[in-house]
Every structure is written in C-alpha cells, then in structure tokens.
Amino acid sequence: MSTAVHFGAGNIGRGFVGLLLHEAGYEVVFADVAAPLIDALASTPSYTVHEAGEGGRDHVVEGYRAVNSATDEDRLVQELARADVVTTAVGPNILRFVAPAIAKGLAARPAGASRVAVMACENAINATDILEREVRAAARDQGLDDAAVDARAVFANTAVDRIVPNQEPGAGLDVRVEPYLEWAIERGPFGDTVPEIPGVTWVEALGPYIERKLFTVNTGHAAAAYFGRAAGKRKISDALADPQIRAKVEAVLQETKALLVAKHGFDPAEQDAYVQKILTRFANAELPDTVDRVGRAPLRKLSRHERFTGPAAELAERGLGTAALLDAMGAALRFDAPDDPEAAELAQLLGGPDPDETLAGRLTGLEPGHPLFEDVVGVVAAARASRRD
C-alpha cells in the first residue's frame, strides 16, 4: 500500500487532506507537534468526517498512523523516507519548521526509490514554492544538492478549498465539514506520471485557480466575518442571512470578479455562478462557523498580497473600482474579537502615535504614490476616529 505523510493533524488535516488521501487508498501517517492530538489518534482506530448540510454524507477514516513530530523525529524520518506523498496543512508560517524533517527523509530515501510528491495545502499563493525553498536549504545540511533533491522529490503547488469550522465541544477526533471541496494541483511537475488521488482537479496553470479561490472564497469569508462582527452577528451564516451584510459581501466579490476576469480571462457568467455558489456555502446554517474564528489574524489578512490589499491594489492599478474592498478593510480595522493576539496588536497600532500615512503603509505594505495608497490612508483615519468615539 502507498503511504502519505501529512503534517498537521488538526481539523483541516483530518477532515479534508487526510480524508482524500485515505479514500485514494493511501495509508495516512499524521504528523503533528500536539501531543494530546497525536496520542488520541494513536489510540483510536477510526474517526468520522461528517458533511453538514444538503447532500452531506459521513466518511469513516481508519487504518492511519500518528507520529509526534516534536519528540519522535527518528520515526518521522523513517516514515518520510518511504512515503509516496507528503502534504502539509500547518499554516504558511510553519512550513520552515517542517522542512528540515522532510530534507532528512529525502536523505534517508532508499536508492532507486520513486520520487515523493511534496505538496503544501495551505491558504496561500504558491505555498509549495515556500516549502520547496526551505527543504532545499535544509537538504544542503544533509549533503544533498539541488540535483539530488530533484532525484528524490517533485514539488507541486496546490489550491485547496473546504470550509472546516471550529468543532463543537465533545466531538473528539470526528470533524464536521461542508459537503463542498476542491483540491487543484498543477500537473506540470509530474510529467506523465501523476499520483492517483480521486477528487483532485489537475490543472496546467494553477495561478488563476489559486487567485480565484483566494480572492473569492477567502476574501468573501473574511469580509462576511468583519461585516458580521461589526453588526453584532455570531455566526457566518447569521451574517449572510442579513440582507445588508450579504449585499456588502456580494459587492466585494463583484470587485474581485472584475479583477479575475480582467487578469485571467475567466468567463464573467461562470465567475458570477462561482460567486453565488460561494455565498450559498457561507450561508449554510448547519456549519457552526463564527465570525470571530474566520476574522482572526486581521493583520495578516490586511497585508500586501493577502485577500483585501492584494486584489484592491491590482484593481486600482487597472483603474477599476475598489470601494467595496476598502469598506471591508475598514471593517477589518475595527475587528476586536477577544483572545485574538493580532486583533489586540491592531488596536494598539491604531491607538498609537504613528501618522495615518505611516500606519497605512505598515498595515498594507503599500508605498506612497501607489494608486490605492491615499484611499487606504483615509480608511485608516476613519477607523481610528471610530475607535475614539
């Protein structure tokens, strides 16, 4: 049986990537630093992925193994050395921490073994490129040059899409997810031999699909959270049930649609249908997804190439409208969810002494002179004024 090592045994790892790999016939090895989670997986023979909403089904995942990547590196390297697929769902900022183990696994790979497919399944553009750079750097410490890495591994970028909310207390290892999922992987790096993973969409050029997902699903989800939080809503579905909030989110996605059509040539009618499908997914009342969870990390989500500033900057450069995205950025600046360190840091920045222009640049990475910059300065000034009131 083929083996897949997946870094990140959390809800997305168990409820999306691990599930698809299991259903593709791989023996899945979950790797994580969370000891209680790994211990639970090691002592439990199966868990169930529950699809919530119309058409949802239950999927039982079994026959997996679990390894603590913080305390049992030797075993992890052994698993990596014989893996056919390595995937991650740990967050883009954590990829540099898993790269050394992958490099050691490549160094320990038996002579003549087929190349392992390495894919980062993160909410970031070209996350596998980030992981590949880190793995190649770490591989040099193992005596492997780039040619040796190329002989042992193939790296492919992916785009992943499935709403996996925080789970209800007492769920254990079971995961509640939406029925919809999409996992797109670029075909080119694999040549004529692609892994057998039913449910994957193989594409020649991944960039447009990554941006379509990021600037529709992620932008829309975060916009719903920030507009919903400002209106006192608790769940994302509550926010979408409010006609005024739904209209604001839809206006944001009409702007990102304009960018995607202009930049990548997506058919306008198909993109409209995609937007409506996304809004229907957000409105699924059976998903207990909260505005606080989805809105977490506002500093990252406001940064230069993320879901708001990224598309708004490109729209402004093309002379296209950005009013709805700027409105969403203003709502993000007002996000004050408890227990979110970034929300607390954002509040400190907005209450600090930096001029509006300095803070606008720091938050968004935009330079003075960019066609969006002055508008962002105005949004920052308005957010500061609202927090003082």
mmCIF file of C-alpha atoms in Angstrom:
data_model
loop_
_atom_site.group_PDB
_atom_site.id
_atom_site.type_symbol
_atom_site.label_atom_id
_atom_site.label_comp_id
_atom_site.label_asym_id
_atom_site.label_seq_id
_atom_site.Cartn_x
_atom_site.Cartn_y
_atom_site.Cartn_z
ATOM 1 C CA MET A 1 0.000 0.000 0.000
ATOM 2 C CA SER A 2 1.217 3.501 -0.816
ATOM 3 C CA THR A 3 1.947 5.844 2.095
ATOM 4 C CA ALA A 4 1.185 9.528 2.575
ATOM 5 C CA VAL A 5 2.694 11.563 5.407
ATOM 6 C CA HIS A 6 0.551 14.556 6.280
ATOM 7 C CA PHE A 7 1.861 17.351 8.527
ATOM 8 C CA GLY A 8 -0.942 18.898 10.546
ATOM 9 C CA ALA A 9 -3.461 16.588 12.213
ATOM 10 C CA GLY A 10 -5.943 19.348 13.003
ATOM 11 C CA ASN A 11 -9.452 19.701 11.644
ATOM 12 C CA ILE A 12 -8.369 20.511 8.077
ATOM 13 C CA GLY A 13 -5.795 17.719 8.072
ATOM 14 C CA ARG A 14 -8.294 15.128 9.284
ATOM 15 C CA GLY A 15 -11.382 16.497 7.561
ATOM 16 C CA PHE A 16 -10.002 17.336 4.142
ATOM 17 C CA VAL A 17 -6.496 16.339 3.028
ATOM 18 C CA GLY A 18 -6.197 13.222 5.181
ATOM 19 C CA LEU A 19 -9.695 12.134 4.163
ATOM 20 C CA LEU A 20 -8.989 12.424 0.427
ATOM 21 C CA LEU A 21 -5.671 10.611 0.756
ATOM 22 C CA HIS A 22 -7.352 7.837 2.742
ATOM 23 C CA GLU A 23 -10.125 7.485 0.166
ATOM 24 C CA ALA A 24 -7.477 7.376 -2.556
ATOM 25 C CA GLY A 25 -6.077 4.241 -0.916
ATOM 26 C CA TYR A 26 -3.064 5.724 0.853
ATOM 27 C CA GLU A 27 -2.023 4.648 4.315
ATOM 28 C CA VAL A 28 -2.019 8.042 6.005
ATOM 29 C CA VAL A 29 0.559 8.983 8.635
ATOM 30 C CA PHE A 30 -0.450 12.092 10.567
ATOM 31 C CA ALA A 31 2.455 14.142 11.952
ATOM 32 C CA ASP A 32 1.898 16.894 14.488
ATOM 33 C CA VAL A 33 3.541 18.559 17.485
ATOM 34 C CA ALA A 34 0.333 18.472 19.579
ATOM 35 C CA ALA A 35 0.915 15.510 21.875
ATOM 36 C CA PRO A 36 -2.712 15.083 23.066
ATOM 37 C CA LEU A 37 -3.936 15.018 19.470
ATOM 38 C CA ILE A 38 -1.305 12.524 18.336
ATOM 39 C CA ASP A 39 -1.959 10.346 21.389
ATOM 40 C CA ALA A 40 -5.688 10.375 20.619
ATOM 41 C CA LEU A 41 -5.089 9.374 17.007
ATOM 42 C CA ALA A 42 -2.654 6.659 18.043
ATOM 43 C CA SER A 43 -5.165 5.152 20.455
ATOM 44 C CA THR A 44 -8.312 5.475 18.313
ATOM 45 C CA PRO A 45 -8.846 3.116 15.360
ATOM 46 C CA SER A 46 -11.055 5.481 13.336
ATOM 47 C CA TYR A 47 -12.800 8.824 13.182
ATOM 48 C CA THR A 48 -15.721 10.144 11.138
ATOM 49 C CA VAL A 49 -15.925 13.158 8.856
ATOM 50 C CA HIS A 50 -19.485 14.499 8.920
ATOM 51 C CA GLU A 51 -20.608 16.612 5.963
ATOM 52 C CA ALA A 52 -23.129 19.170 7.234
ATOM 53 C CA GLY A 53 -25.926 20.382 5.013
ATOM 54 C CA GLU A 54 -27.854 19.235 1.985
ATOM 55 C CA GLY A 55 -26.320 16.196 0.315
ATOM 56 C CA GLY A 56 -23.859 15.625 3.147
ATOM 57 C CA ARG A 57 -22.544 12.147 3.957
ATOM 58 C CA ASP A 58 -20.442 10.568 6.678
ATOM 59 C CA HIS A 59 -16.973 9.228 5.862
ATOM 60 C CA VAL A 60 -15.085 6.880 8.184
ATOM 61 C CA VAL A 61 -11.291 7.221 8.158
ATOM 62 C CA GLU A 62 -9.299 4.261 9.513
ATOM 63 C CA GLY A 63 -6.010 2.459 9.080
ATOM 64 C CA TYR A 64 -3.923 5.572 9.751
ATOM 65 C CA ARG A 65 -0.884 6.033 11.955
ATOM 66 C CA ALA A 66 0.257 9.030 14.004
ATOM 67 C CA VAL A 67 3.702 10.342 14.943
ATOM 68 C CA ASN A 68 4.753 13.170 17.218
ATOM 69 C CA SER A 69 6.976 15.297 15.001
ATOM 70 C CA ALA A 70 8.414 17.162 18.002
ATOM 71 C CA THR A 71 9.551 14.190 20.076
ATOM 72 C CA ASP A 72 9.925 11.257 17.670
ATOM 73 C CA GLU A 73 11.959 12.618 14.775
ATOM 74 C CA ASP A 74 13.680 9.305 14.021
ATOM 75 C CA ARG A 75 10.360 7.598 13.373
ATOM 76 C CA LEU A 76 9.105 10.576 11.393
ATOM 77 C CA VAL A 77 12.177 10.487 9.151
ATOM 78 C CA GLN A 78 11.656 6.763 8.595
ATOM 79 C CA GLU A 79 8.064 7.412 7.519
ATOM 80 C CA LEU A 80 9.157 10.239 5.227
ATOM 81 C CA ALA A 81 11.928 8.121 3.703
ATOM 82 C CA ARG A 82 9.409 5.627 2.327
ATOM 83 C CA ALA A 83 6.454 7.937 1.673
ATOM 84 C CA ASP A 84 4.915 8.321 -1.764
ATOM 85 C CA VAL A 85 3.206 11.618 -0.921
ATOM 86 C CA VAL A 86 3.978 14.335 1.656
ATOM 87 C CA THR A 87 1.398 17.040 2.323
ATOM 88 C CA THR A 88 1.002 19.865 4.823
ATOM 89 C CA ALA A 89 -1.839 21.835 6.402
ATOM 90 C CA VAL A 90 0.051 23.707 9.102
ATOM 91 C CA GLY A 91 -0.096 27.341 8.002
ATOM 92 C CA PRO A 92 2.376 29.087 5.679
ATOM 93 C CA ASN A 93 4.469 30.443 8.567
ATOM 94 C CA ILE A 94 5.091 26.930 9.921
ATOM 95 C CA LEU A 95 6.439 25.425 6.706
ATOM 96 C CA ARG A 96 10.021 26.321 7.598
ATOM 97 C CA PHE A 97 9.731 24.180 10.728
ATOM 98 C CA VAL A 98 8.642 21.015 8.892
ATOM 99 C CA ALA A 99 11.172 21.413 6.054
ATOM 100 C CA PRO A 100 14.211 20.009 7.961
ATOM 101 C CA ALA A 101 12.420 16.727 8.682
ATOM 102 C CA ILE A 102 11.395 16.417 5.026
ATOM 103 C CA ALA A 103 15.017 17.045 3.997
ATOM 104 C CA LYS A 104 16.207 14.324 6.362
ATOM 105 C CA GLY A 105 13.584 11.990 4.917
ATOM 106 C CA LEU A 106 14.877 12.693 1.410
ATOM 107 C CA ALA A 107 18.433 11.985 2.523
ATOM 108 C CA ALA A 108 17.320 8.659 4.016
ATOM 109 C CA ARG A 109 15.356 7.633 0.926
ATOM 110 C CA PRO A 110 16.476 4.251 -0.475
ATOM 111 C CA ALA A 111 18.482 4.279 -3.672
ATOM 112 C CA GLY A 112 16.284 3.825 -6.708
ATOM 113 C CA ALA A 113 13.069 4.762 -4.901
ATOM 114 C CA SER A 114 10.483 6.686 -6.886
ATOM 115 C CA ARG A 115 10.226 10.417 -6.292
ATOM 116 C CA VAL A 116 7.980 11.557 -3.454
ATOM 117 C CA ALA A 117 5.296 14.142 -4.278
ATOM 118 C CA VAL A 118 5.568 17.098 -1.870
ATOM 119 C CA MET A 119 2.588 19.471 -1.737
ATOM 120 C CA ALA A 120 1.740 22.257 0.705
ATOM 121 C CA CYS A 121 -2.042 22.533 1.105
ATOM 122 C CA GLU A 122 -2.221 25.993 2.645
ATOM 123 C CA ASN A 123 -4.335 29.131 2.249
ATOM 124 C CA ALA A 124 -1.530 30.984 0.493
ATOM 125 C CA ILE A 125 -0.481 31.551 -3.091
ATOM 126 C CA ASN A 126 2.189 29.052 -4.218
ATOM 127 C CA ALA A 127 2.810 27.752 -0.704
ATOM 128 C CA THR A 128 4.697 24.743 -2.053
ATOM 129 C CA ASP A 129 7.281 27.130 -3.511
ATOM 130 C CA ILE A 130 7.895 28.374 0.045
ATOM 131 C CA LEU A 131 8.221 24.828 1.338
ATOM 132 C CA GLU A 132 10.487 23.810 -1.535
ATOM 133 C CA ARG A 133 12.935 26.653 -0.824
ATOM 134 C CA GLU A 134 13.102 25.647 2.828
ATOM 135 C CA VAL A 135 13.533 21.960 2.026
ATOM 136 C CA ARG A 136 16.332 22.646 -0.462
ATOM 137 C CA ALA A 137 18.127 24.837 2.077
ATOM 138 C CA ALA A 138 17.803 22.167 4.772
ATOM 139 C CA ALA A 139 18.838 19.434 2.335
ATOM 140 C CA ARG A 140 22.231 21.061 1.876
ATOM 141 C CA ASP A 141 22.891 20.328 5.551
ATOM 142 C CA GLN A 142 22.191 16.669 4.712
ATOM 143 C CA GLY A 143 24.702 16.668 1.855
ATOM 144 C CA LEU A 144 22.070 16.910 -0.893
ATOM 145 C CA ASP A 145 22.477 19.437 -3.690
ATOM 146 C CA ASP A 146 19.592 20.546 -5.893
ATOM 147 C CA ALA A 147 20.138 17.701 -8.343
ATOM 148 C CA ALA A 148 19.949 15.161 -5.516
ATOM 149 C CA VAL A 149 16.725 16.737 -4.267
ATOM 150 C CA ASP A 150 15.285 16.660 -7.799
ATOM 151 C CA ALA A 151 16.093 12.938 -7.998
ATOM 152 C CA ARG A 152 14.158 12.260 -4.807
ATOM 153 C CA ALA A 153 11.182 14.654 -4.814
ATOM 154 C CA VAL A 154 8.762 16.535 -7.017
ATOM 155 C CA PHE A 155 7.174 19.722 -5.684
ATOM 156 C CA ALA A 156 3.761 20.880 -6.890
ATOM 157 C CA ASN A 157 1.658 23.866 -5.903
ATOM 158 C CA THR A 158 -1.945 23.301 -4.914
ATOM 159 C CA ALA A 159 -5.128 25.214 -4.188
ATOM 160 C CA VAL A 160 -7.428 23.856 -1.503
ATOM 161 C CA ASP A 161 -10.973 24.834 -0.629
ATOM 162 C CA ARG A 162 -13.219 23.391 2.046
ATOM 163 C CA ILE A 163 -14.861 25.148 4.970
ATOM 164 C CA VAL A 164 -13.831 23.365 8.163
ATOM 165 C CA PRO A 165 -15.136 25.367 11.149
ATOM 166 C CA ASN A 166 -14.105 25.086 14.765
ATOM 167 C CA GLN A 167 -15.610 21.904 16.106
ATOM 168 C CA GLU A 168 -18.241 21.598 18.785
ATOM 169 C CA PRO A 169 -17.058 20.520 22.257
ATOM 170 C CA GLY A 170 -17.013 16.776 22.749
ATOM 171 C CA ALA A 171 -16.556 15.934 19.067
ATOM 172 C CA GLY A 172 -13.288 14.165 19.757
ATOM 173 C CA LEU A 173 -11.474 13.255 16.550
ATOM 174 C CA ASP A 174 -14.612 13.499 14.442
ATOM 175 C CA VAL A 175 -14.757 16.511 12.126
ATOM 176 C CA ARG A 176 -17.760 18.456 10.829
ATOM 177 C CA VAL A 177 -17.218 19.981 7.376
ATOM 178 C CA GLU A 178 -19.207 21.361 4.467
ATOM 179 C CA PRO A 179 -20.022 18.938 1.610
ATOM 180 C CA TYR A 180 -18.172 21.036 -0.986
ATOM 181 C CA LEU A 181 -14.445 20.599 -1.568
ATOM 182 C CA GLU A 182 -11.901 21.455 -4.223
ATOM 183 C CA TRP A 183 -8.244 20.413 -4.395
ATOM 184 C CA ALA A 184 -6.493 21.630 -7.525
ATOM 185 C CA ILE A 185 -2.896 20.560 -8.223
ATOM 186 C CA GLU A 186 -0.596 21.677 -11.028
ATOM 187 C CA ARG A 187 0.103 18.815 -13.396
ATOM 188 C CA GLY A 188 3.340 20.050 -14.966
ATOM 189 C CA PRO A 189 5.885 18.994 -12.307
ATOM 190 C CA PHE A 190 4.723 15.365 -12.532
ATOM 191 C CA GLY A 191 5.197 14.929 -16.265
ATOM 192 C CA ASP A 192 3.358 11.831 -17.459
ATOM 193 C CA THR A 193 3.018 10.253 -14.010
ATOM 194 C CA VAL A 194 0.607 11.947 -11.625
ATOM 195 C CA PRO A 195 -0.424 10.485 -8.258
ATOM 196 C CA GLU A 196 -3.741 8.679 -8.152
ATOM 197 C CA ILE A 197 -5.897 10.874 -5.888
ATOM 198 C CA PRO A 198 -9.609 10.775 -6.774
ATOM 199 C CA GLY A 199 -11.233 14.131 -6.089
ATOM 200 C CA VAL A 200 -8.211 16.142 -7.233
ATOM 201 C CA THR A 201 -8.534 18.544 -10.169
ATOM 202 C CA TRP A 202 -5.312 18.517 -12.204
ATOM 203 C CA VAL A 203 -4.642 21.825 -13.960
ATOM 204 C CA GLU A 204 -1.983 23.040 -16.362
ATOM 205 C CA ALA A 205 -1.709 26.518 -14.816
ATOM 206 C CA LEU A 206 -2.570 26.759 -11.151
ATOM 207 C CA GLY A 207 -2.081 30.500 -10.647
ATOM 208 C CA PRO A 208 -5.507 31.593 -11.874
ATOM 209 C CA TYR A 209 -7.251 28.941 -9.754
ATOM 210 C CA ILE A 210 -5.303 29.912 -6.653
ATOM 211 C CA GLU A 211 -6.202 33.565 -7.081
ATOM 212 C CA ARG A 212 -9.822 32.755 -7.905
ATOM 213 C CA LYS A 213 -10.109 30.816 -4.672
ATOM 214 C CA LEU A 214 -8.154 33.309 -2.548
ATOM 215 C CA PHE A 215 -9.919 36.402 -3.914
ATOM 216 C CA THR A 216 -13.395 34.831 -3.850
ATOM 217 C CA VAL A 217 -13.588 32.302 -1.017
ATOM 218 C CA ASN A 218 -11.031 33.787 1.373
ATOM 219 C CA THR A 219 -11.851 37.415 0.601
ATOM 220 C CA GLY A 220 -15.579 36.780 0.843
ATOM 221 C CA HIS A 221 -15.319 34.695 4.011
ATOM 222 C CA ALA A 222 -13.237 37.323 5.793
ATOM 223 C CA ALA A 223 -15.484 40.131 4.562
ATOM 224 C CA ALA A 224 -18.528 38.304 5.957
ATOM 225 C CA ALA A 225 -16.717 37.912 9.279
ATOM 226 C CA TYR A 226 -15.712 41.574 9.580
ATOM 227 C CA PHE A 227 -19.048 42.987 8.431
ATOM 228 C CA GLY A 228 -20.815 40.434 10.639
ATOM 229 C CA ARG A 229 -18.716 41.280 13.698
ATOM 230 C CA ALA A 230 -19.432 44.978 13.210
ATOM 231 C CA ALA A 231 -23.162 44.188 13.128
ATOM 232 C CA GLY A 232 -23.053 42.014 16.247
ATOM 233 C CA LYS A 233 -23.532 38.676 14.467
ATOM 234 C CA ARG A 234 -22.101 35.496 15.963
ATOM 235 C CA LYS A 235 -22.024 33.024 13.072
ATOM 236 C CA ILE A 236 -21.067 33.475 9.444
ATOM 237 C CA SER A 237 -24.453 32.081 8.426
ATOM 238 C CA ASP A 238 -26.133 34.713 10.632
ATOM 239 C CA ALA A 239 -24.187 37.403 8.807
ATOM 240 C CA LEU A 240 -25.199 36.101 5.368
ATOM 241 C CA ALA A 241 -28.838 35.908 6.487
ATOM 242 C CA ASP A 242 -28.777 39.693 6.938
ATOM 243 C CA PRO A 243 -29.628 41.236 3.526
ATOM 244 C CA GLN A 244 -27.476 44.322 4.140
ATOM 245 C CA ILE A 245 -24.389 42.288 5.059
ATOM 246 C CA ARG A 246 -24.927 39.884 2.177
ATOM 247 C CA ALA A 247 -25.136 42.837 -0.202
ATOM 248 C CA LYS A 248 -21.835 44.198 1.143
ATOM 249 C CA VAL A 249 -20.092 40.843 0.743
ATOM 250 C CA GLU A 250 -21.508 40.407 -2.743
ATOM 251 C CA ALA A 251 -20.274 43.897 -3.679
ATOM 252 C CA VAL A 252 -16.759 42.892 -2.539
ATOM 253 C CA LEU A 253 -16.911 39.765 -4.689
ATOM 254 C CA GLN A 254 -18.142 41.706 -7.698
ATOM 255 C CA GLU A 255 -14.962 43.769 -7.456
ATOM 256 C CA THR A 256 -12.717 40.733 -7.171
ATOM 257 C CA LYS A 257 -14.656 39.165 -10.037
ATOM 258 C CA ALA A 258 -13.788 42.199 -12.172
ATOM 259 C CA LEU A 259 -10.101 41.631 -11.405
ATOM 260 C CA LEU A 260 -10.217 37.893 -12.112
ATOM 261 C CA VAL A 261 -11.998 38.434 -15.424
ATOM 262 C CA ALA A 262 -9.587 41.191 -16.490
ATOM 263 C CA LYS A 263 -6.422 39.421 -15.326
ATOM 264 C CA HIS A 264 -7.082 35.742 -16.056
ATOM 265 C CA GLY A 265 -9.857 35.782 -18.638
ATOM 266 C CA PHE A 266 -12.422 33.901 -16.562
ATOM 267 C CA ASP A 267 -15.823 33.910 -18.201
ATOM 268 C CA PRO A 268 -17.944 36.590 -16.439
ATOM 269 C CA ALA A 269 -21.049 34.383 -16.281
ATOM 270 C CA GLU A 270 -19.053 31.451 -14.882
ATOM 271 C CA GLN A 271 -17.464 33.692 -12.265
ATOM 272 C CA ASP A 272 -20.897 35.042 -11.306
ATOM 273 C CA ALA A 273 -22.084 31.466 -10.807
ATOM 274 C CA TYR A 274 -18.976 30.739 -8.721
ATOM 275 C CA VAL A 275 -19.662 33.785 -6.535
ATOM 276 C CA GLN A 276 -23.254 32.701 -5.925
ATOM 277 C CA LYS A 277 -22.103 29.174 -5.062
ATOM 278 C CA ILE A 278 -19.634 30.608 -2.555
ATOM 279 C CA LEU A 279 -22.303 32.794 -0.939
ATOM 280 C CA THR A 280 -24.585 29.746 -0.649
ATOM 281 C CA ARG A 281 -21.778 27.847 1.078
ATOM 282 C CA PHE A 282 -21.226 30.674 3.565
ATOM 283 C CA ALA A 283 -24.969 30.720 4.350
ATOM 284 C CA ASN A 284 -25.023 27.032 5.373
ATOM 285 C CA ALA A 285 -26.697 27.307 8.797
ATOM 286 C CA GLU A 286 -25.580 23.794 9.758
ATOM 287 C CA LEU A 287 -21.945 24.909 9.924
ATOM 288 C CA PRO A 288 -21.160 26.413 13.351
ATOM 289 C CA ASP A 289 -18.563 28.797 11.906
ATOM 290 C CA THR A 290 -18.198 32.015 13.884
ATOM 291 C CA VAL A 291 -17.200 35.490 12.781
ATOM 292 C CA ASP A 292 -14.526 35.505 15.487
ATOM 293 C CA ARG A 293 -12.809 32.393 14.099
ATOM 294 C CA VAL A 294 -12.967 33.445 10.455
ATOM 295 C CA GLY A 295 -11.870 37.006 11.235
ATOM 296 C CA ARG A 296 -8.846 36.012 13.302
ATOM 297 C CA ALA A 297 -5.436 37.409 12.335
ATOM 298 C CA PRO A 298 -6.585 40.703 10.775
ATOM 299 C CA LEU A 299 -3.002 41.952 10.410
ATOM 300 C CA ARG A 300 -2.122 39.051 8.133
ATOM 301 C CA LYS A 301 -5.357 39.370 6.205
ATOM 302 C CA LEU A 302 -4.735 43.067 5.577
ATOM 303 C CA SER A 303 -1.149 42.541 4.418
ATOM 304 C CA ARG A 304 0.152 43.346 0.944
ATOM 305 C CA HIS A 305 -0.564 40.182 -1.029
ATOM 306 C CA GLU A 306 -3.466 38.859 1.021
ATOM 307 C CA ARG A 307 -7.205 38.798 0.402
ATOM 308 C CA PHE A 308 -8.019 42.535 0.622
ATOM 309 C CA THR A 309 -4.978 44.647 -0.216
ATOM 310 C CA GLY A 310 -3.847 42.216 -2.919
ATOM 311 C CA PRO A 311 -6.896 42.447 -5.190
ATOM 312 C CA ALA A 312 -7.661 46.082 -4.299
ATOM 313 C CA ALA A 313 -4.141 47.140 -5.298
ATOM 314 C CA GLU A 314 -4.368 45.374 -8.651
ATOM 315 C CA LEU A 315 -7.813 46.837 -9.312
ATOM 316 C CA ALA A 316 -6.542 50.340 -8.542
ATOM 317 C CA GLU A 317 -3.589 49.804 -10.864
ATOM 318 C CA ARG A 318 -6.079 48.970 -13.623
ATOM 319 C CA GLY A 319 -8.274 51.969 -12.835
ATOM 320 C CA LEU A 320 -11.106 49.727 -11.625
ATOM 321 C CA GLY A 321 -13.349 50.269 -8.607
ATOM 322 C CA THR A 322 -12.296 49.344 -5.060
ATOM 323 C CA ALA A 323 -14.986 50.954 -2.870
ATOM 324 C CA ALA A 324 -16.398 47.669 -1.530
ATOM 325 C CA LEU A 325 -12.952 46.224 -0.745
ATOM 326 C CA LEU A 326 -11.985 49.438 1.054
ATOM 327 C CA ASP A 327 -15.223 49.165 3.043
ATOM 328 C CA ALA A 328 -14.264 45.606 4.031
ATOM 329 C CA MET A 329 -10.768 46.778 5.006
ATOM 330 C CA GLY A 330 -12.366 49.388 7.235
ATOM 331 C CA ALA A 331 -14.443 46.690 8.908
ATOM 332 C CA ALA A 332 -11.283 44.608 9.387
ATOM 333 C CA LEU A 333 -9.590 47.545 11.110
ATOM 334 C CA ARG A 334 -12.490 47.629 13.582
ATOM 335 C CA PHE A 335 -12.290 43.900 14.353
ATOM 336 C CA ASP A 336 -11.994 43.481 18.117
ATOM 337 C CA ALA A 337 -12.588 39.800 18.795
ATOM 338 C CA PRO A 338 -11.411 38.662 22.236
ATOM 339 C CA ASP A 339 -8.494 36.262 22.582
ATOM 340 C CA ASP A 340 -7.025 37.168 19.168
ATOM 341 C CA PRO A 341 -3.462 38.481 19.612
ATOM 342 C CA GLU A 342 -3.462 40.158 16.198
ATOM 343 C CA ALA A 343 -6.706 41.996 16.949
ATOM 344 C CA ALA A 344 -5.142 43.257 20.170
ATOM 345 C CA GLU A 345 -1.979 44.334 18.334
ATOM 346 C CA LEU A 346 -4.075 46.069 15.689
ATOM 347 C CA ALA A 347 -5.908 48.010 18.387
ATOM 348 C CA GLN A 348 -2.569 49.104 19.851
ATOM 349 C CA LEU A 349 -1.320 50.272 16.468
ATOM 350 C CA LEU A 350 -4.467 52.247 15.760
ATOM 351 C CA GLY A 351 -4.236 53.862 19.180
ATOM 352 C CA GLY A 352 -0.553 54.613 18.817
ATOM 353 C CA PRO A 353 1.323 57.731 17.721
ATOM 354 C CA ASP A 354 2.166 56.783 14.119
ATOM 355 C CA PRO A 355 0.737 59.148 11.490
ATOM 356 C CA ASP A 356 -2.070 57.722 9.363
ATOM 357 C CA GLU A 357 0.237 57.526 6.342
ATOM 358 C CA THR A 358 2.892 55.560 8.237
ATOM 359 C CA LEU A 359 0.336 53.155 9.676
ATOM 360 C CA ALA A 360 -1.366 52.624 6.319
ATOM 361 C CA GLY A 361 1.963 51.603 4.808
ATOM 362 C CA ARG A 362 2.823 49.366 7.734
ATOM 363 C CA LEU A 363 -0.525 47.555 7.660
ATOM 364 C CA THR A 364 -0.836 47.064 3.909
ATOM 365 C CA GLY A 365 2.708 47.204 2.562
ATOM 366 C CA LEU A 366 1.665 49.882 0.057
ATOM 367 C CA GLU A 367 4.030 52.702 -0.796
ATOM 368 C CA PRO A 368 3.074 56.374 -1.117
ATOM 369 C CA GLY A 369 2.295 57.034 -4.741
ATOM 370 C CA HIS A 370 0.502 53.743 -5.280
ATOM 371 C CA PRO A 371 -2.975 54.469 -6.711
ATOM 372 C CA LEU A 372 -4.633 52.801 -3.705
ATOM 373 C CA PHE A 373 -2.476 54.397 -1.015
ATOM 374 C CA GLU A 374 -4.409 57.596 -0.313
ATOM 375 C CA ASP A 375 -7.685 55.681 -0.138
ATOM 376 C CA VAL A 376 -6.166 53.342 2.441
ATOM 377 C CA VAL A 377 -4.904 56.305 4.450
ATOM 378 C CA GLY A 378 -8.482 57.558 4.548
ATOM 379 C CA VAL A 379 -9.749 54.162 5.698
ATOM 380 C CA VAL A 380 -7.147 54.082 8.478
ATOM 381 C CA ALA A 381 -8.075 57.606 9.603
ATOM 382 C CA ALA A 382 -11.769 56.705 9.683
ATOM 383 C CA ALA A 383 -11.074 53.534 11.671
ATOM 384 C CA ARG A 384 -9.051 55.491 14.211
ATOM 385 C CA ALA A 385 -11.835 58.055 14.560
ATOM 386 C CA SER A 386 -14.447 55.328 15.086
ATOM 387 C CA ARG A 387 -12.381 53.703 17.813
ATOM 388 C CA ARG A 388 -12.102 57.041 19.620
ATOM 389 C CA ASP A 389 -15.865 57.619 19.549
#
